[in-house]
Amino acid sequence: MTLPVQRPRSFLERLFIPEILRGLYITLQHGLHNLFHQDQPTVEYPDMRRVMPDRYKGAHRLTTRPDGKVKCVACMCCAQVCPARCITIEAGEDADEPIEKYPVQFQIDMLRCIYCGYCVEACPKDAIRMDTGIYEINSFTRQDMIHDKAYMTDLMDGKKPLAEKFYRDQPDQAPAGFDGTQDRVVSVDDSRGL
Amino acid sequence: MENHWAELIVVLIKCVFSLAFVMQIVPILIWAERKVSAYIQDRRGPNRAHIMGIRAAGLVHTLVDVVKLVVKEDIIPDHVEKGFWFAAPVIAMSVALTTFTVVPWGDSLLLPISVTSLWGGTAAMEIPLQVAQINGGMLFILAIGSLGVYGVMLAGWASNNKFSLLGGLRASAQMISYELAMGLSVAAMFMLYGTARLDQIAAQQAGPIWNWGIFGVLNSPSFDPLVLIGWVVGGLAFLLFWTSVFAETNRMPFDLPEGEAELVAGYHIEYSSLRFALFFMAEYAHMIVGSAVTATLFFGGYNIPFLDGAAIRAHSDLILMVLGFGGVPVSLAFAFIAWRRSKRPFYRALAKNDIRHREPRFFISMWTMSALSALGLGVVGALGLVGGTVLGPELLAFALQTGSLFIKVLFGTFFMIWVRWTLPRFRYDQLMDLGWRAMLPTAIGTIMLAGVWVIVREAVHAV
């Protein structure tokens, strides 16, 4: 059953045709603008990427000491606080006197991770960070989705706080498809009143 | 008698040509539908598929779609009514194509070296550029066009599926409602033209633009009551006819038969693979034929405004020159656009060895070649190489007039796409309300006005 809704409409509105023409004019404006300006907000993803904001929580990495060892002291704070229980740490004894403890294994199951960032907050040694800006966390096997210590240490070659920023500074080391010459944040022109 | 074989061959060639005319537009339309919808909605539309790096603004996606539909599994559900189910897409497609046979795409082609002369004839052969010259050409379109509903109805019923059946029911109710308004608006135009033959209708609209059907078919631009009534009749008949064409082709404001929100996909839920492709193509073929018929009835058909067939034949060299030399800057402008596109951030973001870097280079060279060939065309015209020949002006007239119809059809179908992405779908009761309580009375009123037109013409102009 349809309930008739009474709307006050003028004769021209009830004729439909002027209103249809008005609608057609609006859509034509959009179509022609996009045809000539090609400034749609679309980011042509695999070829172009948005630069992630600095505080974007991307893939985890393990920070290192100047000598190359991981900063992690296997205190298990992150594993404890993790709501997804995705961090597995196997502690071992470090011969270096002041360090004493280090993680023999440090695994994060990225399939279970919810990217809450609690592990980063909980860490007393600033040993784990999510500042890579990497959001393409995928693989063909489940096993590869478990990031281990070696992977997370090498993730940014131990020197890239933000992949984009690093590659922009060192374009010769950038991967194929990276455009270092310009900022790839696609801005939407608000003056069009979209 | 000896000419019959030649005529048969000519008719076969014309059949193939008209089939090609419709079928070549279909992939363009599928592409245009996607691209226009994308641009209207501030998206980019298809632009990933490419052949050797040439993406052609997403045209390759249409080819990819064809391959996909051909190699897809053709699922025949157990519960369908086999005979009708198989027949339905064929009916839908063949009906859409059959209606094009009476649409003229140019005035008669006079071939001096006639095919008939091979069989002993001597006279020049006059080939009407229309597959079938039927006296009731427009009536033929109405008759065959209304058969199109059988495809939809049979598909809906034979699918043995509630949603399909509802779609088929809606289609039949809708088509019956709008066929009335369509037939009546066409009747008003018959009174203006005094004939139902589409070739005669198109011929009457030759010459200046105010001879077009939408302006009431007048061969003299004078301001007497006749002109005013003609404008009203032509305009109203066009509005009614064009709206009915939307309803007949199941295009957007009237696409209740496949209303995906309520009916999943309507009558073609159970179809897959090429059978679905047939329905899909039938919809686009319907759009093309609807636009062609509308162009013929209201927008001069194959005629170019202010340039009738005789004028083209008389000034063929001049026209070629204008077209050729005019085409050079246009082609160069497109080459420039292609070059400017190559500076887009997208191409800078690509790797150095990415195959898609070829695309701007390809298009720049294509448009440069086009400019060169346009230049050649202009030189041919300037040297006067065509006007003197017997065949040249004829072929030029044929090309220009068919091109004119082609452009009109493209604009009509573009308009349909444009409307689709502008207007929301009607509710069923609104649809019936519009059909029976708004369009039918208006159509009857238009016929009465057309009657007044005929009386005034006979009284004032004593024709």
PDB file of N, CA, C and O in Angstrom, chain A residues 81-144:
ATOM      1  N   VAL A  81      49.031  -6.749  27.039  1.00  0.00           N
ATOM      2  CA  VAL A  81      47.988  -5.758  26.804  1.00  0.00           C
ATOM      3  C   VAL A  81      47.207  -6.043  25.528  1.00  0.00           C
ATOM      4  O   VAL A  81      46.112  -5.548  25.349  1.00  0.00           O
ATOM      5  N   CYS A  82      47.761  -6.857  24.648  1.00  0.00           N
ATOM      6  CA  CYS A  82      47.131  -7.082  23.330  1.00  0.00           C
ATOM      7  C   CYS A  82      45.746  -7.682  23.494  1.00  0.00           C
ATOM      8  O   CYS A  82      45.608  -8.790  24.000  1.00  0.00           O
ATOM      9  N   PRO A  83      44.707  -6.960  23.045  1.00  0.00           N
ATOM     10  CA  PRO A  83      43.359  -7.509  23.191  1.00  0.00           C
ATOM     11  C   PRO A  83      43.091  -8.664  22.234  1.00  0.00           C
ATOM     12  O   PRO A  83      42.178  -9.462  22.470  1.00  0.00           O
ATOM     13  N   ALA A  84      43.860  -8.762  21.181  1.00  0.00           N
ATOM     14  CA  ALA A  84      43.639  -9.838  20.211  1.00  0.00           C
ATOM     15  C   ALA A  84      44.539 -11.034  20.492  1.00  0.00           C
ATOM     16  O   ALA A  84      44.446 -12.044  19.797  1.00  0.00           O
ATOM     17  N   ARG A  85      45.398 -10.911  21.477  1.00  0.00           N
ATOM     18  CA  ARG A  85      46.339 -11.990  21.833  1.00  0.00           C
ATOM     19  C   ARG A  85      47.117 -12.448  20.603  1.00  0.00           C
ATOM     20  O   ARG A  85      47.231 -13.650  20.356  1.00  0.00           O
ATOM     21  N   CYS A  86      47.648 -11.503  19.858  1.00  0.00           N
ATOM     22  CA  CYS A  86      48.300 -11.903  18.616  1.00  0.00           C
ATOM     23  C   CYS A  86      49.813 -11.834  18.718  1.00  0.00           C
ATOM     24  O   CYS A  86      50.505 -12.155  17.759  1.00  0.00           O
ATOM     25  N   ILE A  87      50.356 -11.387  19.851  1.00  0.00           N
ATOM     26  CA  ILE A  87      51.804 -11.264  19.990  1.00  0.00           C
ATOM     27  C   ILE A  87      52.348 -12.448  20.767  1.00  0.00           C
ATOM     28  O   ILE A  87      51.842 -12.779  21.846  1.00  0.00           O
ATOM     29  N   THR A  88      53.338 -13.101  20.180  1.00  0.00           N
ATOM     30  CA  THR A  88      54.008 -14.215  20.860  1.00  0.00           C
ATOM     31  C   THR A  88      55.477 -13.863  21.011  1.00  0.00           C
ATOM     32  O   THR A  88      56.150 -13.603  20.011  1.00  0.00           O
ATOM     33  N   ILE A  89      55.952 -13.858  22.257  1.00  0.00           N
ATOM     34  CA  ILE A  89      57.361 -13.538  22.493  1.00  0.00           C
ATOM     35  C   ILE A  89      57.999 -14.691  23.246  1.00  0.00           C
ATOM     36  O   ILE A  89      57.428 -15.212  24.199  1.00  0.00           O
ATOM     37  N   GLU A  90      59.143 -15.096  22.726  1.00  0.00           N
ATOM     38  CA  GLU A  90      59.907 -16.110  23.451  1.00  0.00           C
ATOM     39  C   GLU A  90      61.173 -15.412  23.948  1.00  0.00           C
ATOM     40  O   GLU A  90      61.982 -14.969  23.141  1.00  0.00           O
ATOM     41  N   ALA A  91      61.301 -15.299  25.278  1.00  0.00           N
ATOM     42  CA  ALA A  91      62.414 -14.536  25.829  1.00  0.00           C
ATOM     43  C   ALA A  91      63.673 -15.392  25.901  1.00  0.00           C
ATOM     44  O   ALA A  91      63.614 -16.605  26.056  1.00  0.00           O
ATOM     45  N   GLY A  92      64.824 -14.709  25.793  1.00  0.00           N
ATOM     46  CA  GLY A  92      66.094 -15.397  25.931  1.00  0.00           C
ATOM     47  C   GLY A  92      67.066 -14.519  26.720  1.00  0.00           C
ATOM     48  O   GLY A  92      66.803 -13.340  26.944  1.00  0.00           O
ATOM     49  N   GLU A  93      68.182 -15.113  27.164  1.00  0.00           N
ATOM     50  CA  GLU A  93      69.120 -14.342  27.983  1.00  0.00           C
ATOM     51  C   GLU A  93      70.181 -13.729  27.096  1.00  0.00           C
ATOM     52  O   GLU A  93      70.817 -14.434  26.293  1.00  0.00           O
ATOM     53  N   ASP A  94      70.350 -12.421  27.231  1.00  0.00           N
ATOM     54  CA  ASP A  94      71.348 -11.739  26.426  1.00  0.00           C
ATOM     55  C   ASP A  94      72.661 -11.695  27.189  1.00  0.00           C
ATOM     56  O   ASP A  94      72.686 -11.419  28.385  1.00  0.00           O
ATOM     57  N   ALA A  95      73.755 -11.972  26.496  1.00  0.00           N
ATOM     58  CA  ALA A  95      75.059 -11.983  27.167  1.00  0.00           C
ATOM     59  C   ALA A  95      75.437 -10.587  27.615  1.00  0.00           C
ATOM     60  O   ALA A  95      76.174 -10.406  28.594  1.00  0.00           O
ATOM     61  N   ASP A  96      74.936  -9.599  26.893  1.00  0.00           N
ATOM     62  CA  ASP A  96      75.253  -8.210  27.239  1.00  0.00           C
ATOM     63  C   ASP A  96      74.655  -7.879  28.599  1.00  0.00           C
ATOM     64  O   ASP A  96      73.451  -7.991  28.818  1.00  0.00           O
ATOM     65  N   GLU A  97      75.528  -7.420  29.493  1.00  0.00           N
ATOM     66  CA  GLU A  97      75.125  -7.307  30.896  1.00  0.00           C
ATOM     67  C   GLU A  97      73.899  -6.427  31.141  1.00  0.00           C
ATOM     68  O   GLU A  97      72.935  -6.889  31.723  1.00  0.00           O
ATOM     69  N   PRO A  98      73.932  -5.131  30.669  1.00  0.00           N
ATOM     70  CA  PRO A  98      72.776  -4.312  31.055  1.00  0.00           C
ATOM     71  C   PRO A  98      71.478  -4.691  30.342  1.00  0.00           C
ATOM     72  O   PRO A  98      70.421  -4.265  30.787  1.00  0.00           O
ATOM     73  N   ILE A  99      71.563  -5.447  29.302  1.00  0.00           N
ATOM     74  CA  ILE A  99      70.312  -5.761  28.592  1.00  0.00           C
ATOM     75  C   ILE A  99      69.634  -6.968  29.216  1.00  0.00           C
ATOM     76  O   ILE A  99      68.431  -6.970  29.481  1.00  0.00           O
ATOM     77  N   GLU A 100      70.390  -8.010  29.455  1.00  0.00           N
ATOM     78  CA  GLU A 100      69.946  -9.236  30.108  1.00  0.00           C
ATOM     79  C   GLU A 100      68.923 -10.040  29.318  1.00  0.00           C
ATOM     80  O   GLU A 100      69.105 -11.208  29.055  1.00  0.00           O
ATOM     81  N   LYS A 101      67.823  -9.407  28.897  1.00  0.00           N
ATOM     82  CA  LYS A 101      66.748 -10.182  28.281  1.00  0.00           C
ATOM     83  C   LYS A 101      66.523  -9.679  26.854  1.00  0.00           C
ATOM     84  O   LYS A 101      66.574  -8.471  26.595  1.00  0.00           O
ATOM     85  N   TYR A 102      66.291 -10.615  25.962  1.00  0.00           N
ATOM     86  CA  TYR A 102      65.950 -10.179  24.604  1.00  0.00           C
ATOM     87  C   TYR A 102      64.991 -11.201  24.010  1.00  0.00           C
ATOM     88  O   TYR A 102      64.900 -12.333  24.496  1.00  0.00           O
ATOM     89  N   PRO A 103      64.259 -10.810  23.010  1.00  0.00           N
ATOM     90  CA  PRO A 103      63.316 -11.766  22.427  1.00  0.00           C
ATOM     91  C   PRO A 103      64.018 -12.689  21.435  1.00  0.00           C
ATOM     92  O   PRO A 103      64.608 -12.223  20.460  1.00  0.00           O
ATOM     93  N   VAL A 104      64.012 -13.994  21.726  1.00  0.00           N
ATOM     94  CA  VAL A 104      64.518 -14.958  20.748  1.00  0.00           C
ATOM     95  C   VAL A 104      63.570 -14.985  19.557  1.00  0.00           C
ATOM     96  O   VAL A 104      63.975 -15.018  18.392  1.00  0.00           O
ATOM     97  N   GLN A 105      62.303 -14.982  19.876  1.00  0.00           N
ATOM     98  CA  GLN A 105      61.276 -14.911  18.828  1.00  0.00           C
ATOM     99  C   GLN A 105      60.311 -13.804  19.178  1.00  0.00           C
ATOM    100  O   GLN A 105      59.985 -13.602  20.341  1.00  0.00           O
ATOM    101  N   PHE A 106      59.880 -13.075  18.184  1.00  0.00           N
ATOM    102  CA  PHE A 106      58.857 -12.047  18.377  1.00  0.00           C
ATOM    103  C   PHE A 106      57.927 -12.148  17.192  1.00  0.00           C
ATOM    104  O   PHE A 106      58.284 -11.780  16.080  1.00  0.00           O
ATOM    105  N   GLN A 107      56.727 -12.698  17.411  1.00  0.00           N
ATOM    106  CA  GLN A 107      55.813 -12.901  16.292  1.00  0.00           C
ATOM    107  C   GLN A 107      54.529 -12.128  16.531  1.00  0.00           C
ATOM    108  O   GLN A 107      54.004 -12.106  17.640  1.00  0.00           O
ATOM    109  N   ILE A 108      54.039 -11.512  15.463  1.00  0.00           N
ATOM    110  CA  ILE A 108      52.704 -10.910  15.510  1.00  0.00           C
ATOM    111  C   ILE A 108      51.872 -11.560  14.415  1.00  0.00           C
ATOM    112  O   ILE A 108      52.271 -11.552  13.245  1.00  0.00           O
ATOM    113  N   ASP A 109      50.764 -12.147  14.821  1.00  0.00           N
ATOM    114  CA  ASP A 109      49.852 -12.732  13.837  1.00  0.00           C
ATOM    115  C   ASP A 109      48.989 -11.608  13.276  1.00  0.00           C
ATOM    116  O   ASP A 109      48.037 -11.158  13.903  1.00  0.00           O
ATOM    117  N   MET A 110      49.347 -11.141  12.070  1.00  0.00           N
ATOM    118  CA  MET A 110      48.645  -9.986  11.500  1.00  0.00           C
ATOM    119  C   MET A 110      47.199 -10.305  11.129  1.00  0.00           C
ATOM    120  O   MET A 110      46.403  -9.394  10.905  1.00  0.00           O
ATOM    121  N   LEU A 111      46.873 -11.599  11.051  1.00  0.00           N
ATOM    122  CA  LEU A 111      45.484 -11.962  10.769  1.00  0.00           C
ATOM    123  C   LEU A 111      44.600 -11.701  11.977  1.00  0.00           C
ATOM    124  O   LEU A 111      43.394 -11.543  11.853  1.00  0.00           O
ATOM    125  N   ARG A 112      45.224 -11.706  13.168  1.00  0.00           N
ATOM    126  CA  ARG A 112      44.434 -11.480  14.374  1.00  0.00           C
ATOM    127  C   ARG A 112      44.532 -10.054  14.862  1.00  0.00           C
ATOM    128  O   ARG A 112      43.665  -9.591  15.592  1.00  0.00           O
ATOM    129  N   CYS A 113      45.603  -9.364  14.474  1.00  0.00           N
ATOM    130  CA  CYS A 113      45.834  -8.000  14.951  1.00  0.00           C
ATOM    131  C   CYS A 113      44.663  -7.096  14.588  1.00  0.00           C
ATOM    132  O   CYS A 113      44.118  -7.186  13.488  1.00  0.00           O
ATOM    133  N   ILE A 114      44.259  -6.247  15.542  1.00  0.00           N
ATOM    134  CA  ILE A 114      43.175  -5.313  15.259  1.00  0.00           C
ATOM    135  C   ILE A 114      43.689  -3.885  15.134  1.00  0.00           C
ATOM    136  O   ILE A 114      42.917  -2.944  15.093  1.00  0.00           O
ATOM    137  N   TYR A 115      44.989  -3.711  15.100  1.00  0.00           N
ATOM    138  CA  TYR A 115      45.611  -2.403  14.882  1.00  0.00           C
ATOM    139  C   TYR A 115      45.141  -1.366  15.899  1.00  0.00           C
ATOM    140  O   TYR A 115      44.892  -0.225  15.560  1.00  0.00           O
ATOM    141  N   CYS A 116      45.024  -1.802  17.172  1.00  0.00           N
ATOM    142  CA  CYS A 116      44.583  -0.867  18.200  1.00  0.00           C
ATOM    143  C   CYS A 116      45.742  -0.004  18.676  1.00  0.00           C
ATOM    144  O   CYS A 116      45.541   1.086  19.196  1.00  0.00           O
ATOM    145  N   GLY A 117      46.976  -0.489  18.521  1.00  0.00           N
ATOM    146  CA  GLY A 117      48.126   0.290  18.934  1.00  0.00           C
ATOM    147  C   GLY A 117      48.443   0.200  20.419  1.00  0.00           C
ATOM    148  O   GLY A 117      49.312   0.922  20.900  1.00  0.00           O
ATOM    149  N   TYR A 118      47.768  -0.681  21.172  1.00  0.00           N
ATOM    150  CA  TYR A 118      48.050  -0.816  22.611  1.00  0.00           C
ATOM    151  C   TYR A 118      49.477  -1.277  22.850  1.00  0.00           C
ATOM    152  O   TYR A 118      50.106  -0.901  23.825  1.00  0.00           O
ATOM    153  N   CYS A 119      49.980  -2.151  21.963  1.00  0.00           N
ATOM    154  CA  CYS A 119      51.339  -2.655  22.149  1.00  0.00           C
ATOM    155  C   CYS A 119      52.343  -1.506  22.118  1.00  0.00           C
ATOM    156  O   CYS A 119      53.295  -1.470  22.903  1.00  0.00           O
ATOM    157  N   VAL A 120      52.103  -0.545  21.210  1.00  0.00           N
ATOM    158  CA  VAL A 120      52.999   0.602  21.113  1.00  0.00           C
ATOM    159  C   VAL A 120      52.929   1.433  22.392  1.00  0.00           C
ATOM    160  O   VAL A 120      53.931   1.898  22.913  1.00  0.00           O
ATOM    161  N   GLU A 121      51.676   1.596  22.881  1.00  0.00           N
ATOM    162  CA  GLU A 121      51.494   2.382  24.101  1.00  0.00           C
ATOM    163  C   GLU A 121      52.152   1.716  25.292  1.00  0.00           C
ATOM    164  O   GLU A 121      52.742   2.378  26.159  1.00  0.00           O
ATOM    165  N   ALA A 122      52.059   0.370  25.332  1.00  0.00           N
ATOM    166  CA  ALA A 122      52.513  -0.342  26.513  1.00  0.00           C
ATOM    167  C   ALA A 122      54.021  -0.471  26.576  1.00  0.00           C
ATOM    168  O   ALA A 122      54.597  -0.671  27.647  1.00  0.00           O
ATOM    169  N   CYS A 123      54.688  -0.366  25.438  1.00  0.00           N
ATOM    170  CA  CYS A 123      56.108  -0.666  25.410  1.00  0.00           C
ATOM    171  C   CYS A 123      56.913   0.359  26.218  1.00  0.00           C
ATOM    172  O   CYS A 123      56.854   1.559  25.957  1.00  0.00           O
ATOM    173  N   PRO A 124      57.699  -0.074  27.205  1.00  0.00           N
ATOM    174  CA  PRO A 124      58.509   0.862  27.997  1.00  0.00           C
ATOM    175  C   PRO A 124      59.804   1.252  27.287  1.00  0.00           C
ATOM    176  O   PRO A 124      60.487   2.175  27.714  1.00  0.00           O
ATOM    177  N   LYS A 125      60.155   0.548  26.234  1.00  0.00           N
ATOM    178  CA  LYS A 125      61.458   0.773  25.590  1.00  0.00           C
ATOM    179  C   LYS A 125      61.325   1.384  24.191  1.00  0.00           C
ATOM    180  O   LYS A 125      62.321   1.470  23.478  1.00  0.00           O
ATOM    181  N   ASP A 126      60.111   1.777  23.788  1.00  0.00           N
ATOM    182  CA  ASP A 126      59.910   2.289  22.434  1.00  0.00           C
ATOM    183  C   ASP A 126      60.454   1.295  21.409  1.00  0.00           C
ATOM    184  O   ASP A 126      61.105   1.651  20.432  1.00  0.00           O
ATOM    185  N   ALA A 127      60.207   0.010  21.697  1.00  0.00           N
ATOM    186  CA  ALA A 127      60.789  -1.031  20.850  1.00  0.00           C
ATOM    187  C   ALA A 127      59.865  -1.413  19.703  1.00  0.00           C
ATOM    188  O   ALA A 127      60.312  -1.942  18.684  1.00  0.00           O
ATOM    189  N   ILE A 128      58.580  -1.161  19.873  1.00  0.00           N
ATOM    190  CA  ILE A 128      57.652  -1.512  18.794  1.00  0.00           C
ATOM    191  C   ILE A 128      56.911  -0.250  18.385  1.00  0.00           C
ATOM    192  O   ILE A 128      56.492   0.541  19.213  1.00  0.00           O
ATOM    193  N   ARG A 129      56.815  -0.066  17.077  1.00  0.00           N
ATOM    194  CA  ARG A 129      56.125   1.123  16.562  1.00  0.00           C
ATOM    195  C   ARG A 129      55.224   0.701  15.407  1.00  0.00           C
ATOM    196  O   ARG A 129      55.462  -0.312  14.763  1.00  0.00           O
ATOM    197  N   MET A 130      54.201   1.525  15.146  1.00  0.00           N
ATOM    198  CA  MET A 130      53.323   1.249  13.996  1.00  0.00           C
ATOM    199  C   MET A 130      53.386   2.425  13.022  1.00  0.00           C
ATOM    200  O   MET A 130      52.413   2.765  12.382  1.00  0.00           O
ATOM    201  N   ASP A 131      54.573   3.028  12.884  1.00  0.00           N
ATOM    202  CA  ASP A 131      54.681   4.265  12.114  1.00  0.00           C
ATOM    203  C   ASP A 131      55.138   4.044  10.677  1.00  0.00           C
ATOM    204  O   ASP A 131      55.617   4.963  10.026  1.00  0.00           O
ATOM    205  N   THR A 132      55.037   2.814  10.187  1.00  0.00           N
ATOM    206  CA  THR A 132      55.564   2.553   8.846  1.00  0.00           C
ATOM    207  C   THR A 132      54.713   3.151   7.748  1.00  0.00           C
ATOM    208  O   THR A 132      55.186   3.368   6.638  1.00  0.00           O
ATOM    209  N   GLY A 133      53.428   3.369   8.030  1.00  0.00           N
ATOM    210  CA  GLY A 133      52.546   3.840   6.968  1.00  0.00           C
ATOM    211  C   GLY A 133      52.214   2.764   5.962  1.00  0.00           C
ATOM    212  O   GLY A 133      51.625   3.034   4.920  1.00  0.00           O
ATOM    213  N   ILE A 134      52.598   1.528   6.261  1.00  0.00           N
ATOM    214  CA  ILE A 134      52.335   0.421   5.332  1.00  0.00           C
ATOM    215  C   ILE A 134      50.959  -0.157   5.640  1.00  0.00           C
ATOM    216  O   ILE A 134      50.689  -0.546   6.776  1.00  0.00           O
ATOM    217  N   TYR A 135      50.089  -0.145   4.639  1.00  0.00           N
ATOM    218  CA  TYR A 135      48.759  -0.712   4.870  1.00  0.00           C
ATOM    219  C   TYR A 135      48.479  -1.901   3.977  1.00  0.00           C
ATOM    220  O   TYR A 135      47.450  -2.517   4.068  1.00  0.00           O
ATOM    221  N   GLU A 136      49.417  -2.219   3.106  1.00  0.00           N
ATOM    222  CA  GLU A 136      49.207  -3.389   2.257  1.00  0.00           C
ATOM    223  C   GLU A 136      49.805  -4.600   2.946  1.00  0.00           C
ATOM    224  O   GLU A 136      50.912  -5.025   2.648  1.00  0.00           O
ATOM    225  N   ILE A 137      49.077  -5.134   3.927  1.00  0.00           N
ATOM    226  CA  ILE A 137      49.573  -6.261   4.702  1.00  0.00           C
ATOM    227  C   ILE A 137      48.841  -7.486   4.202  1.00  0.00           C
ATOM    228  O   ILE A 137      47.686  -7.705   4.523  1.00  0.00           O
ATOM    229  N   ASN A 138      49.491  -8.239   3.332  1.00  0.00           N
ATOM    230  CA  ASN A 138      48.792  -9.357   2.712  1.00  0.00           C
ATOM    231  C   ASN A 138      49.806 -10.392   2.267  1.00  0.00           C
ATOM    232  O   ASN A 138      51.006 -10.114   2.183  1.00  0.00           O
ATOM    233  N   SER A 139      49.316 -11.591   1.989  1.00  0.00           N
ATOM    234  CA  SER A 139      50.202 -12.635   1.491  1.00  0.00           C
ATOM    235  C   SER A 139      49.341 -13.749   0.941  1.00  0.00           C
ATOM    236  O   SER A 139      48.123 -13.734   1.094  1.00  0.00           O
ATOM    237  N   PHE A 140      49.988 -14.697   0.306  1.00  0.00           N
ATOM    238  CA  PHE A 140      49.234 -15.797  -0.277  1.00  0.00           C
ATOM    239  C   PHE A 140      49.018 -16.930   0.717  1.00  0.00           C
ATOM    240  O   PHE A 140      48.214 -17.805   0.471  1.00  0.00           O
ATOM    241  N   THR A 141      49.773 -16.960   1.819  1.00  0.00           N
ATOM    242  CA  THR A 141      49.596 -18.024   2.805  1.00  0.00           C
ATOM    243  C   THR A 141      49.353 -17.415   4.177  1.00  0.00           C
ATOM    244  O   THR A 141      49.771 -16.290   4.448  1.00  0.00           O
ATOM    245  N   ARG A 142      48.680 -18.180   5.021  1.00  0.00           N
ATOM    246  CA  ARG A 142      48.457 -17.709   6.387  1.00  0.00           C
ATOM    247  C   ARG A 142      49.777 -17.597   7.138  1.00  0.00           C
ATOM    248  O   ARG A 142      49.950 -16.730   7.978  1.00  0.00           O
ATOM    249  N   GLN A 143      50.696 -18.537   6.828  1.00  0.00           N
ATOM    250  CA  GLN A 143      51.957 -18.553   7.546  1.00  0.00           C
ATOM    251  C   GLN A 143      52.705 -17.235   7.354  1.00  0.00           C
ATOM    252  O   GLN A 143      53.271 -16.693   8.286  1.00  0.00           O
ATOM    253  N   ASP A 144      52.631 -16.719   6.125  1.00  0.00           N
ATOM    254  CA  ASP A 144      53.356 -15.480   5.848  1.00  0.00           C
ATOM    255  C   ASP A 144      52.728 -14.274   6.526  1.00  0.00           C
ATOM    256  O   ASP A 144      53.336 -13.208   6.592  1.00  0.00           O
TER     257      ASP A 144
END
